Tab-separated table of C-alpha atoms in Angstrom:
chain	number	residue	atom	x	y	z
S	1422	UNK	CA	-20.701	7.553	-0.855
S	1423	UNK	CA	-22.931	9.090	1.589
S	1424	UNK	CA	-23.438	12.420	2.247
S	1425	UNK	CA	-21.917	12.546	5.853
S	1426	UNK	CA	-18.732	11.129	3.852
S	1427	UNK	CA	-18.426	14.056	1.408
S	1428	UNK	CA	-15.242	16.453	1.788
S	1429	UNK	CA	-17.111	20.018	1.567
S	1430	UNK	CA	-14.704	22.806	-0.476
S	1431	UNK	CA	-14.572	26.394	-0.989
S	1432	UNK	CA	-12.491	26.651	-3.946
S	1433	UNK	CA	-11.294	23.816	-5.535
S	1434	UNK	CA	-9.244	20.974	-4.016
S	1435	UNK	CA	-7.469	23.696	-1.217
S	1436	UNK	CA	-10.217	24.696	0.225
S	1437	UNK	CA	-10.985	21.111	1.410
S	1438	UNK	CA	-12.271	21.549	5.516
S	1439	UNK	CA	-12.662	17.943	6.519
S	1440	UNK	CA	-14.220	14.453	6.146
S	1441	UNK	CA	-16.617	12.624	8.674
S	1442	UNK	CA	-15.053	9.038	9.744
S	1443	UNK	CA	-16.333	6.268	7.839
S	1444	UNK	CA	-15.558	3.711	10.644
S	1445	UNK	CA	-17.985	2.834	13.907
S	1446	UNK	CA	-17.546	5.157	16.499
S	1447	UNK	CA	-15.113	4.524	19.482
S	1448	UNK	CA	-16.016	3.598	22.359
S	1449	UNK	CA	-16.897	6.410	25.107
S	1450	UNK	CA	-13.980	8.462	26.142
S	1451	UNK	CA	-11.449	7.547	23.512
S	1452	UNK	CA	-10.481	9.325	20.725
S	1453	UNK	CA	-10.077	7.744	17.447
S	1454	UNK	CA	-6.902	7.968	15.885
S	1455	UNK	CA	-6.177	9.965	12.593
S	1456	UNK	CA	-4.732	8.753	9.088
S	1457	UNK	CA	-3.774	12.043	7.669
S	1458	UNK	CA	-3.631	11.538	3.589
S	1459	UNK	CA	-2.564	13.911	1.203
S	1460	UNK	CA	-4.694	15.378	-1.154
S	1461	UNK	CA	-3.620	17.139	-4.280
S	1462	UNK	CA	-4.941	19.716	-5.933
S	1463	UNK	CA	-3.700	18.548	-9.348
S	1464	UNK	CA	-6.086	15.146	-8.690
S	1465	UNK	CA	-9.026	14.733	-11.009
S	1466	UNK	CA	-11.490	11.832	-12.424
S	1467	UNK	CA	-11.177	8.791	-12.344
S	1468	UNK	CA	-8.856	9.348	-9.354
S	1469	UNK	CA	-10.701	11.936	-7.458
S	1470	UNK	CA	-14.362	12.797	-8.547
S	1471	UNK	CA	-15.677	17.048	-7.342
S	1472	UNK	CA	-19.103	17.616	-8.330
S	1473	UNK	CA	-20.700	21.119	-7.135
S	1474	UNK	CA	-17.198	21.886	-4.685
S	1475	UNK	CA	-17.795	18.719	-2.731
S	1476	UNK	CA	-15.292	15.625	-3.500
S	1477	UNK	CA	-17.927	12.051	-3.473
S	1478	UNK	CA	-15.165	9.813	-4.107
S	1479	UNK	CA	-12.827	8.583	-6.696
S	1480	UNK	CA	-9.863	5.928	-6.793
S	1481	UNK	CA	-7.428	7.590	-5.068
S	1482	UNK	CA	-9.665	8.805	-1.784
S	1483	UNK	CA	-11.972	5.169	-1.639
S	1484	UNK	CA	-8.039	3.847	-1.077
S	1485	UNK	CA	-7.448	5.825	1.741
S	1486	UNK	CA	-10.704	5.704	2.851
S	1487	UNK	CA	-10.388	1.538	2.963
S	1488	UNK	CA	-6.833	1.840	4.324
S	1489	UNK	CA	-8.485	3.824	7.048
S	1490	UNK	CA	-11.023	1.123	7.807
S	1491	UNK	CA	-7.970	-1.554	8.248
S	1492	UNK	CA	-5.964	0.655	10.472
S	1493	UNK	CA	-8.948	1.960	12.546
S	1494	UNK	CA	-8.148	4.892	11.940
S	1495	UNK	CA	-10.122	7.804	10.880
S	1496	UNK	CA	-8.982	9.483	7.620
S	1497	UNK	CA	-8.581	13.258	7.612
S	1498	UNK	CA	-7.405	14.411	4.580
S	1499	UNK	CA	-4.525	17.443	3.944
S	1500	UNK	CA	-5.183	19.185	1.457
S	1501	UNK	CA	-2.261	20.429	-0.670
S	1502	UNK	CA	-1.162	22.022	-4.264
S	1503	UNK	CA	1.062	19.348	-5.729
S	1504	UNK	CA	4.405	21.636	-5.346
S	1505	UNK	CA	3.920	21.451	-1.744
S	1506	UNK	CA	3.436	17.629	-1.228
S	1507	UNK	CA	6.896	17.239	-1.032
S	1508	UNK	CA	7.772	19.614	1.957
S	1509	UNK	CA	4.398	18.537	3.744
S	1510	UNK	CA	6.087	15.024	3.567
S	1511	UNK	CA	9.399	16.622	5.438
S	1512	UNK	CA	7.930	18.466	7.457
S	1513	UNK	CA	5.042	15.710	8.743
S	1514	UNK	CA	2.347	17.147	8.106
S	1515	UNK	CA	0.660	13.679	6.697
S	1516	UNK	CA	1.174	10.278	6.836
S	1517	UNK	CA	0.563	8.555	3.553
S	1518	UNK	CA	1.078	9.910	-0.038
S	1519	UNK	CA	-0.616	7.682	-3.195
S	1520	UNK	CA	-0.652	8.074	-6.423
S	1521	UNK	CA	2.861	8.716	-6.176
S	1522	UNK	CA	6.667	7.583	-7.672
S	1523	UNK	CA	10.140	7.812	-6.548
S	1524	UNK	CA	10.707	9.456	-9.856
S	1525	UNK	CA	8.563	12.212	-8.714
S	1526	UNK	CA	9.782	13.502	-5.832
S	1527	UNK	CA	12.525	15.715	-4.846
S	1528	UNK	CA	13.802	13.158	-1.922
S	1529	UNK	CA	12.423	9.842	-2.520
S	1530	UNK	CA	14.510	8.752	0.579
S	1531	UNK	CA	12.037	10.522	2.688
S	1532	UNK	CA	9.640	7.940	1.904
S	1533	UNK	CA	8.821	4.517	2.894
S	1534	UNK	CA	7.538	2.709	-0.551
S	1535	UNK	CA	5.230	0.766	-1.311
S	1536	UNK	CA	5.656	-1.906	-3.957
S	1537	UNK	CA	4.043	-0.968	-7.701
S	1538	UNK	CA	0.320	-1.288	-7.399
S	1539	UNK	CA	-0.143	-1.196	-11.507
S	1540	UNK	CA	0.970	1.519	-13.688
S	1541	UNK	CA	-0.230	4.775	-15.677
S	1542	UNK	CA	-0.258	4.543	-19.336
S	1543	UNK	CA	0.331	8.271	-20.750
S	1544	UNK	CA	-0.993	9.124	-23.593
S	1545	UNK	CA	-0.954	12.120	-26.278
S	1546	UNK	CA	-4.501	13.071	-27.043
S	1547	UNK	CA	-5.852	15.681	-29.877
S	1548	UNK	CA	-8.932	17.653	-30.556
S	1549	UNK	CA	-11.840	15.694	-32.964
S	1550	UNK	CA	-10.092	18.048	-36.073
S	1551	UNK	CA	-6.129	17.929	-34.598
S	1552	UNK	CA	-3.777	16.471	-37.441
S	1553	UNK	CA	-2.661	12.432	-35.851
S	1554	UNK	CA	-0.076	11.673	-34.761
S	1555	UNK	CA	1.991	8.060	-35.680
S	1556	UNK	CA	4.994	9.176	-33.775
S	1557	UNK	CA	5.827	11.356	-30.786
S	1558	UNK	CA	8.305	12.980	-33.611
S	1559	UNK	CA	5.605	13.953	-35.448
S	1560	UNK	CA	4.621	16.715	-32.557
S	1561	UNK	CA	5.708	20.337	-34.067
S	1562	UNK	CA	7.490	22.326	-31.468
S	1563	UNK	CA	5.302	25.102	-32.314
S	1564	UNK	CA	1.818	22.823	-31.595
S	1565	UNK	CA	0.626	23.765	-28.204
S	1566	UNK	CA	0.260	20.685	-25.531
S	1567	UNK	CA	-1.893	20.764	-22.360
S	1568	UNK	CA	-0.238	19.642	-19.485
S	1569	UNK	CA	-0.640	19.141	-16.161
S	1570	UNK	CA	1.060	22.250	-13.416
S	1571	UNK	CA	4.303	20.465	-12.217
S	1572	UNK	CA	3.736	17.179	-13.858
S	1573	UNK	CA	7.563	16.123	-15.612
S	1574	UNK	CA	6.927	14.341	-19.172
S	1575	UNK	CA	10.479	12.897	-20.052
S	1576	UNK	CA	9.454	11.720	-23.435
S	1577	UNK	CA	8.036	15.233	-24.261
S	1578	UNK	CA	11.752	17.323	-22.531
S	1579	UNK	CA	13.637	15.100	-24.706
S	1580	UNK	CA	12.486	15.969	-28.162
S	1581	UNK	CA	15.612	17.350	-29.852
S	1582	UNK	CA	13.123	20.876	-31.216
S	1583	UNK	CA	11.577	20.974	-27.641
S	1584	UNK	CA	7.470	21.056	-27.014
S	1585	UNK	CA	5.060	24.156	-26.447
S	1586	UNK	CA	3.263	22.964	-22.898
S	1587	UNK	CA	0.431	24.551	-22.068
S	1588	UNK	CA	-0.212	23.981	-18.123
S	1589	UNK	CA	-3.500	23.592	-16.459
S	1590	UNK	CA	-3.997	22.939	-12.672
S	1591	UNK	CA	-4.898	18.850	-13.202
S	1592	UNK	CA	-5.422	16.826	-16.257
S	1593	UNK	CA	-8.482	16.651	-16.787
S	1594	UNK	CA	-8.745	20.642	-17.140
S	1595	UNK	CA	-5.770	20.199	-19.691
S	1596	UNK	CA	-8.690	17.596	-21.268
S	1597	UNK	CA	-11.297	20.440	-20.963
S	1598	UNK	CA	-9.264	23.590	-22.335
S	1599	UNK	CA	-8.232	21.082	-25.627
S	1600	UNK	CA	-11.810	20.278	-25.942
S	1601	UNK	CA	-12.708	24.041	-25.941
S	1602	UNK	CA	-9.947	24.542	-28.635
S	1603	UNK	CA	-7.445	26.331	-26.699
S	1604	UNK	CA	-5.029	23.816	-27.248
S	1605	UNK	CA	-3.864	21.191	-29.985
S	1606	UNK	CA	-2.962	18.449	-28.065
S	1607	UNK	CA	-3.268	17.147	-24.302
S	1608	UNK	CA	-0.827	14.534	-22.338
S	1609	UNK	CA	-3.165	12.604	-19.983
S	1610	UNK	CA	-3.191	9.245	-18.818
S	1611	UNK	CA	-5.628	6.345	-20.443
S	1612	UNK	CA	-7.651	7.089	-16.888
S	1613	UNK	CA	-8.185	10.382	-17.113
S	1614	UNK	CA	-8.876	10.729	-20.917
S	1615	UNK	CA	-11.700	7.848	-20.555
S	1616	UNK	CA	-12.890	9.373	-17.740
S	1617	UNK	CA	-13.435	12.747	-19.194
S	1618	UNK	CA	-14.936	11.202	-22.362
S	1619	UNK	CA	-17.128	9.398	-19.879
S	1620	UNK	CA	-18.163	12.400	-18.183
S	1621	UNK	CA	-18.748	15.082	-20.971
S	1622	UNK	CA	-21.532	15.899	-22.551
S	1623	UNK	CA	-19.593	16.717	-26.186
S	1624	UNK	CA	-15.622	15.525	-25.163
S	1625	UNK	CA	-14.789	16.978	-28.905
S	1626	UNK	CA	-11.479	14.309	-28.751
S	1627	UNK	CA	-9.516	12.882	-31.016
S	1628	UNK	CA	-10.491	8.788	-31.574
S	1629	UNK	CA	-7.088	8.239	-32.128
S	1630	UNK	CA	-4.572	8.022	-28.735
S	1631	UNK	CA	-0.577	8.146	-29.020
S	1632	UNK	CA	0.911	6.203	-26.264
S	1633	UNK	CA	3.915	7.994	-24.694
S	1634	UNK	CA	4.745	5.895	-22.104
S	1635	UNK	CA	3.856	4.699	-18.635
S	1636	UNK	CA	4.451	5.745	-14.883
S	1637	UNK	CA	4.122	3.560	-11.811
S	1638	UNK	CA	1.820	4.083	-9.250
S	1639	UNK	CA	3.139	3.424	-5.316
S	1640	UNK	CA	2.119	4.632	-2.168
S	1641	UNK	CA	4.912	6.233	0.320
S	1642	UNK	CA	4.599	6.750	3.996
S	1643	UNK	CA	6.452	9.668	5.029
S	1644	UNK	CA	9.071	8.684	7.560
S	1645	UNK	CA	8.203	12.145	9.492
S	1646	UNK	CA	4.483	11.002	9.697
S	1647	UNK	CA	3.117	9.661	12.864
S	1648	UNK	CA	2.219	5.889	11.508
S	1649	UNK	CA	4.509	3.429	11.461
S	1650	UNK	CA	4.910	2.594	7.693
S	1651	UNK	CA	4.833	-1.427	8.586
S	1652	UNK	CA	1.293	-0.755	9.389
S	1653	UNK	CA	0.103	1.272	6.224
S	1654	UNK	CA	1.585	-1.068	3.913
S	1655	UNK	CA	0.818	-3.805	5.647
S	1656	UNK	CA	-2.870	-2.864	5.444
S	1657	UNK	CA	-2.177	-2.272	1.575
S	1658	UNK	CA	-0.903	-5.434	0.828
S	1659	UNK	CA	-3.773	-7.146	2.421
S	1660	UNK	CA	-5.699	-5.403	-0.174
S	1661	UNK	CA	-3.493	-6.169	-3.084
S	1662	UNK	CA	-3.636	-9.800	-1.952
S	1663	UNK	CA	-7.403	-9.679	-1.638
S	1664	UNK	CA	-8.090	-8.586	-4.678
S	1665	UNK	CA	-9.454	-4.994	-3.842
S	1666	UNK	CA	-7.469	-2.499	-5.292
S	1667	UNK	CA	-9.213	-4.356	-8.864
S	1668	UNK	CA	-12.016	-3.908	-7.262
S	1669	UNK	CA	-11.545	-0.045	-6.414
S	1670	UNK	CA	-10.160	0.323	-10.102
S	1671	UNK	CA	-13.571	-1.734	-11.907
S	1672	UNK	CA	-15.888	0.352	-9.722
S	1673	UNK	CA	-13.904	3.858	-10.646
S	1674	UNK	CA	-14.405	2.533	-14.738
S	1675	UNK	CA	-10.467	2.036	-14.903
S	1676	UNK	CA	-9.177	-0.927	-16.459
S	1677	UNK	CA	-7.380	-3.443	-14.217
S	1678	UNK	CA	-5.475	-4.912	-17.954
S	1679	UNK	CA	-3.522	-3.640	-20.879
S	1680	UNK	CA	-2.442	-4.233	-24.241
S	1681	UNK	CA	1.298	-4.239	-24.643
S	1682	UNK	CA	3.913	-4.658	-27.163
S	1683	UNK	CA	7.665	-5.169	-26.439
S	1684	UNK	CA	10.851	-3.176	-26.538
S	1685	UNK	CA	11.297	-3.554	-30.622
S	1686	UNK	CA	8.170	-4.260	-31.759
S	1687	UNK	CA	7.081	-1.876	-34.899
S	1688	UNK	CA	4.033	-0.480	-33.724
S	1689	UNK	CA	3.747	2.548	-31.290
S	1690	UNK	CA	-0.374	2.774	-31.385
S	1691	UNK	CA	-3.263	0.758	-31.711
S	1692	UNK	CA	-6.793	1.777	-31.964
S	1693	UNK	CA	-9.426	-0.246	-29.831
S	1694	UNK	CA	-11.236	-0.918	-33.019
S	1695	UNK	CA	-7.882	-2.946	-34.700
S	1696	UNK	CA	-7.205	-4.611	-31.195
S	1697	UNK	CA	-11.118	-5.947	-30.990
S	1698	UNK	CA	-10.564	-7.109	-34.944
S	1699	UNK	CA	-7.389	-8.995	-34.252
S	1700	UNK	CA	-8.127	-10.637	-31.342
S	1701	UNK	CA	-11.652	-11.681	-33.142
S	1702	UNK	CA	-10.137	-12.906	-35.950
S	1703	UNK	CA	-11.096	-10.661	-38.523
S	1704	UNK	CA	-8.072	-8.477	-39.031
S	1705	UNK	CA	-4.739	-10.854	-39.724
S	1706	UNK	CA	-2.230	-7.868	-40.651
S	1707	UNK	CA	-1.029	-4.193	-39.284
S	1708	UNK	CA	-0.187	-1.738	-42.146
S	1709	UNK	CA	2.991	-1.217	-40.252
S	1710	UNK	CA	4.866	-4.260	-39.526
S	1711	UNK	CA	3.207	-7.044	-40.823
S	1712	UNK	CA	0.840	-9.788	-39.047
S	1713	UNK	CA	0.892	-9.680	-34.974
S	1714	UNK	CA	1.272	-12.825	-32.689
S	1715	UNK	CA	-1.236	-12.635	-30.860
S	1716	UNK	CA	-0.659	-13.575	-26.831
S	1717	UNK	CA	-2.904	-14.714	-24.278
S	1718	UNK	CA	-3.342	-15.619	-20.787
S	1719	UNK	CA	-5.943	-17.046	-18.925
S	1720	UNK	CA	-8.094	-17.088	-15.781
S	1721	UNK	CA	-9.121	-14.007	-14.134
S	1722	UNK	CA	-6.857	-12.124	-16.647
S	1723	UNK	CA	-8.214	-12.919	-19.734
S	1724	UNK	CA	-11.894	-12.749	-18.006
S	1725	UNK	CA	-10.428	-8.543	-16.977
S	1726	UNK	CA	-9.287	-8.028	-20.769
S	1727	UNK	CA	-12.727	-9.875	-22.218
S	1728	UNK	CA	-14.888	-7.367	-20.023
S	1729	UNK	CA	-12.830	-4.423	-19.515
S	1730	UNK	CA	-10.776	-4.195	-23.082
S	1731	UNK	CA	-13.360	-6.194	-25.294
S	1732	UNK	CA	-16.620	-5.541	-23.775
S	1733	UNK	CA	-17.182	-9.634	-23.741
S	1734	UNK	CA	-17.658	-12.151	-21.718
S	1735	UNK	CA	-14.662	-14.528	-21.727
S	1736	UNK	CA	-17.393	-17.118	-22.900
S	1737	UNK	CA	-18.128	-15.290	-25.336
S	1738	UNK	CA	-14.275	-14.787	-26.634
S	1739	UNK	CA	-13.399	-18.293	-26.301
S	1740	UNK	CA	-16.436	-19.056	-28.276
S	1741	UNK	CA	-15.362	-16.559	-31.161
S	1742	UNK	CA	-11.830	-17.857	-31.115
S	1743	UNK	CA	-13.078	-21.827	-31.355
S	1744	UNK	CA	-15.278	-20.288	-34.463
S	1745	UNK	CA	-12.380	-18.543	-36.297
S	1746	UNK	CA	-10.131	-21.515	-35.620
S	1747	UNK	CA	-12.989	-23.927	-37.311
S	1748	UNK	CA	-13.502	-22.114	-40.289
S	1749	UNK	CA	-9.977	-21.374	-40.772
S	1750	UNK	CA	-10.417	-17.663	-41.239
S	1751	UNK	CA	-8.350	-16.455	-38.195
S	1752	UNK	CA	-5.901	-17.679	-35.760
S	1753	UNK	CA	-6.700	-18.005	-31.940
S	1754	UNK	CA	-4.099	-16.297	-29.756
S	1755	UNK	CA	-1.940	-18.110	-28.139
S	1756	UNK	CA	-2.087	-19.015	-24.254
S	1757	UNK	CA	0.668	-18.736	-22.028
S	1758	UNK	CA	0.775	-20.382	-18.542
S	1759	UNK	CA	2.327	-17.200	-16.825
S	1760	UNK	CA	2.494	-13.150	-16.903
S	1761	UNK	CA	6.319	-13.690	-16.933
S	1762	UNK	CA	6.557	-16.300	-19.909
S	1763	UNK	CA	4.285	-13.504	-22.239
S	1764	UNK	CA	6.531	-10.685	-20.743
S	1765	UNK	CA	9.574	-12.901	-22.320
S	1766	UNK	CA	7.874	-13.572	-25.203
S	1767	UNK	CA	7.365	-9.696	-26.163
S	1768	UNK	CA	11.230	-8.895	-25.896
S	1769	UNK	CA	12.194	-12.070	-27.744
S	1770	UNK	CA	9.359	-11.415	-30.439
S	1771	UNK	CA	8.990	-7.940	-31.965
S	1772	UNK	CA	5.505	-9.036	-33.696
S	1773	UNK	CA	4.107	-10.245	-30.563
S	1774	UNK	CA	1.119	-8.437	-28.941
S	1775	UNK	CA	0.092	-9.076	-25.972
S	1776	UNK	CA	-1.865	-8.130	-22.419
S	1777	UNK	CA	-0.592	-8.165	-19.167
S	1778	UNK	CA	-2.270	-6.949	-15.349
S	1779	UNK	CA	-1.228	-3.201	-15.213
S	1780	UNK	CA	1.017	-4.277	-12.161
S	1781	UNK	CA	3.083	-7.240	-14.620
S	1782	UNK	CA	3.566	-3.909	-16.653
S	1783	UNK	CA	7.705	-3.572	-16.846
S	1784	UNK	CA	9.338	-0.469	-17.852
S	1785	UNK	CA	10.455	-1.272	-21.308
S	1786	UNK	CA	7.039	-2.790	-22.513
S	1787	UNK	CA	5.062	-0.353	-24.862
S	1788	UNK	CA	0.739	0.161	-23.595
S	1789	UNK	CA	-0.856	0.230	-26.810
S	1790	UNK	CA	-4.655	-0.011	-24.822
């Protein structure tokens, strides 16, 4: 992003003044008109990147920045602290909201919605020397947790002894204070954690990663805003039908696939290293559960969980599958013809692993990676 595109700030997100309009300019006399976007102060990497106070891009603002270019409309961006977002909807103060769920919000009938765009695996994190942890059950009420200011965690309120949160203004400063030591363990998504790790010089985090669960990620037009919602998510499902919210996700680092078990399968985590020697054909059996059945799909999927998940070519995987199948010392994974048949083969198969497009993701399926 150019220059002339960066959002200029005086103290962190709040302090946001303004954004010069990516589109051509109009015509003499008129006056282009605005897409006003909320901007939350709890937002950080991968999903909105600040380096020295000025905001250069990230998921979440190159989405409304393309949305922007559909409409022909410039975007201006609100900034707002994340307890506000709700009564800036109400009172119209801005006309789209992403990064968003009904489950969120105070009155999700306030909202236009958009349809799921792909979801937002949560994960438990520790420090490099914080005890692991095989089970959210394992957490000791007493063990501090950074968290996110005004972020809900269901899985975390319902533990029968209660958790010790910790709150920090965004994730990825819940990230940074655990890394300094200040806390035991941090509740991030997949995103945010790889993006830190990514970004630090020394993360000083835990390899292992305790899946918690997953959130869906929508966008919502405020029905008080002054765009009609037909025409922002009409402009968002031409990009979901083009292809470019992938696109946006590949070029912010996030992956576009995930790793999944079903509703009763034995295992709650998976290290990358297990996943890449299972689906290689050098690791046959879990400690916990016995030996996985392996699930594929193919196309542009499997080609999204080769690169992104496997750091291979699909090539190169199809190759190393044809090679364990020939020498008899592994077992190629089995193709499926459809997101939905793998989906129904995870709840009918407990040993079944696996990976879907984050927006196949259903509510009852478990993210491993």
């Amino acid at each position: 992003m150019t220059a002339r595109h960066r959002l200029r700030l005086t103290t962190g997100l709040t302090g946001l003044i303004g954004l010069a309009s990516l589109l051509a300019a109009p015509q003499a006399g008129a006056e282009e008109a605005a897409l006003r976007v909320a901007l939350s102060q709890s937002w950080g990497p991968p999903f909105a990147q600040v380096q020295e106070s000025q905001v250069k891009g990230g998921f979440n603002v190159e989405l409304a920045l393309r949305l922007g270019q559909l409409l022909k409309r410039r975007v201006q961006f609100v900034p707002l602290p994340r307890a506000r977002l709700d009564a800036g909807a109400v009172a119209g103060e801005y006309d789209l909201r992403c990064h968003a769920s009904p489950d969120w919000v105070r009155q999700p009938e306030a909202y236009v919605w958009s349809a799921k765009l792909f979801v937002l695996p949560e994960v438990l994190v520790g420090q490099s020397q914080s005890p692991p942890l095989r089970r959210l059950q394992d957490l000791g009420s007493q063990d501090s947790v950074g968290a996110a200011l005004h972020f809900s965690y269901p899985q975390l309120e319902a533990l029968p002894n209660g958790w010790r949160r910790d709150d920090a203004l965004s994730p990825d400063r819940a990230l940074r204070k655990l890394a300094l030591g200040r806390t035991r363990y941090a509740v991030a998504t997949l995103f945010e954690v790889t993006a830190f790790e990514r970004e630090a010089a020394a993360p000083g985090l835990s390899e292992w990663r305790l899946p918690i669960g997953h959130a869906p990620y929508h966008c919502a037009v405020p029905k008080a805003g002054k765009v009609a919602a037909a025409d922002v998510l009409g402009a968002l499902r031409r990009l979901v039908e083009q292809g470019e919210i992938e696109a946006l996700m590949r070029a912010q680092n996030m992956a576009t696939v995930a790793l999944v078990v079903g509703p009763g399968s034995p295992w709650t985590q998976l290290s990358r290293a297990q996943m890449e020697a299972l689906y290689l054909g050098r690791l046959s059996s879990l400690d916990e559960g016995g030996s996985p059945q392996l699930l594929s799909l193919g196309g542009d999927t499997l080609q999204a969980f080769a690169s992104e998940l496997m750091q291979r070519s699909a090539a190169q995987l199809r190759a190393e599958w044809s090679r364990a199948g020939f020498s008899g010392k592994g077992r190629r994974p089995q193709v499926l013809d459809s997101a939905a048949a793998l989906k129904q083969r995870l709840r009918q198969q407990p040993l079944a692993i696996g990976y879907l497009p984050l927006d196949e993701v259903d509510a009852d399926l478990r993210v491993l990676q």
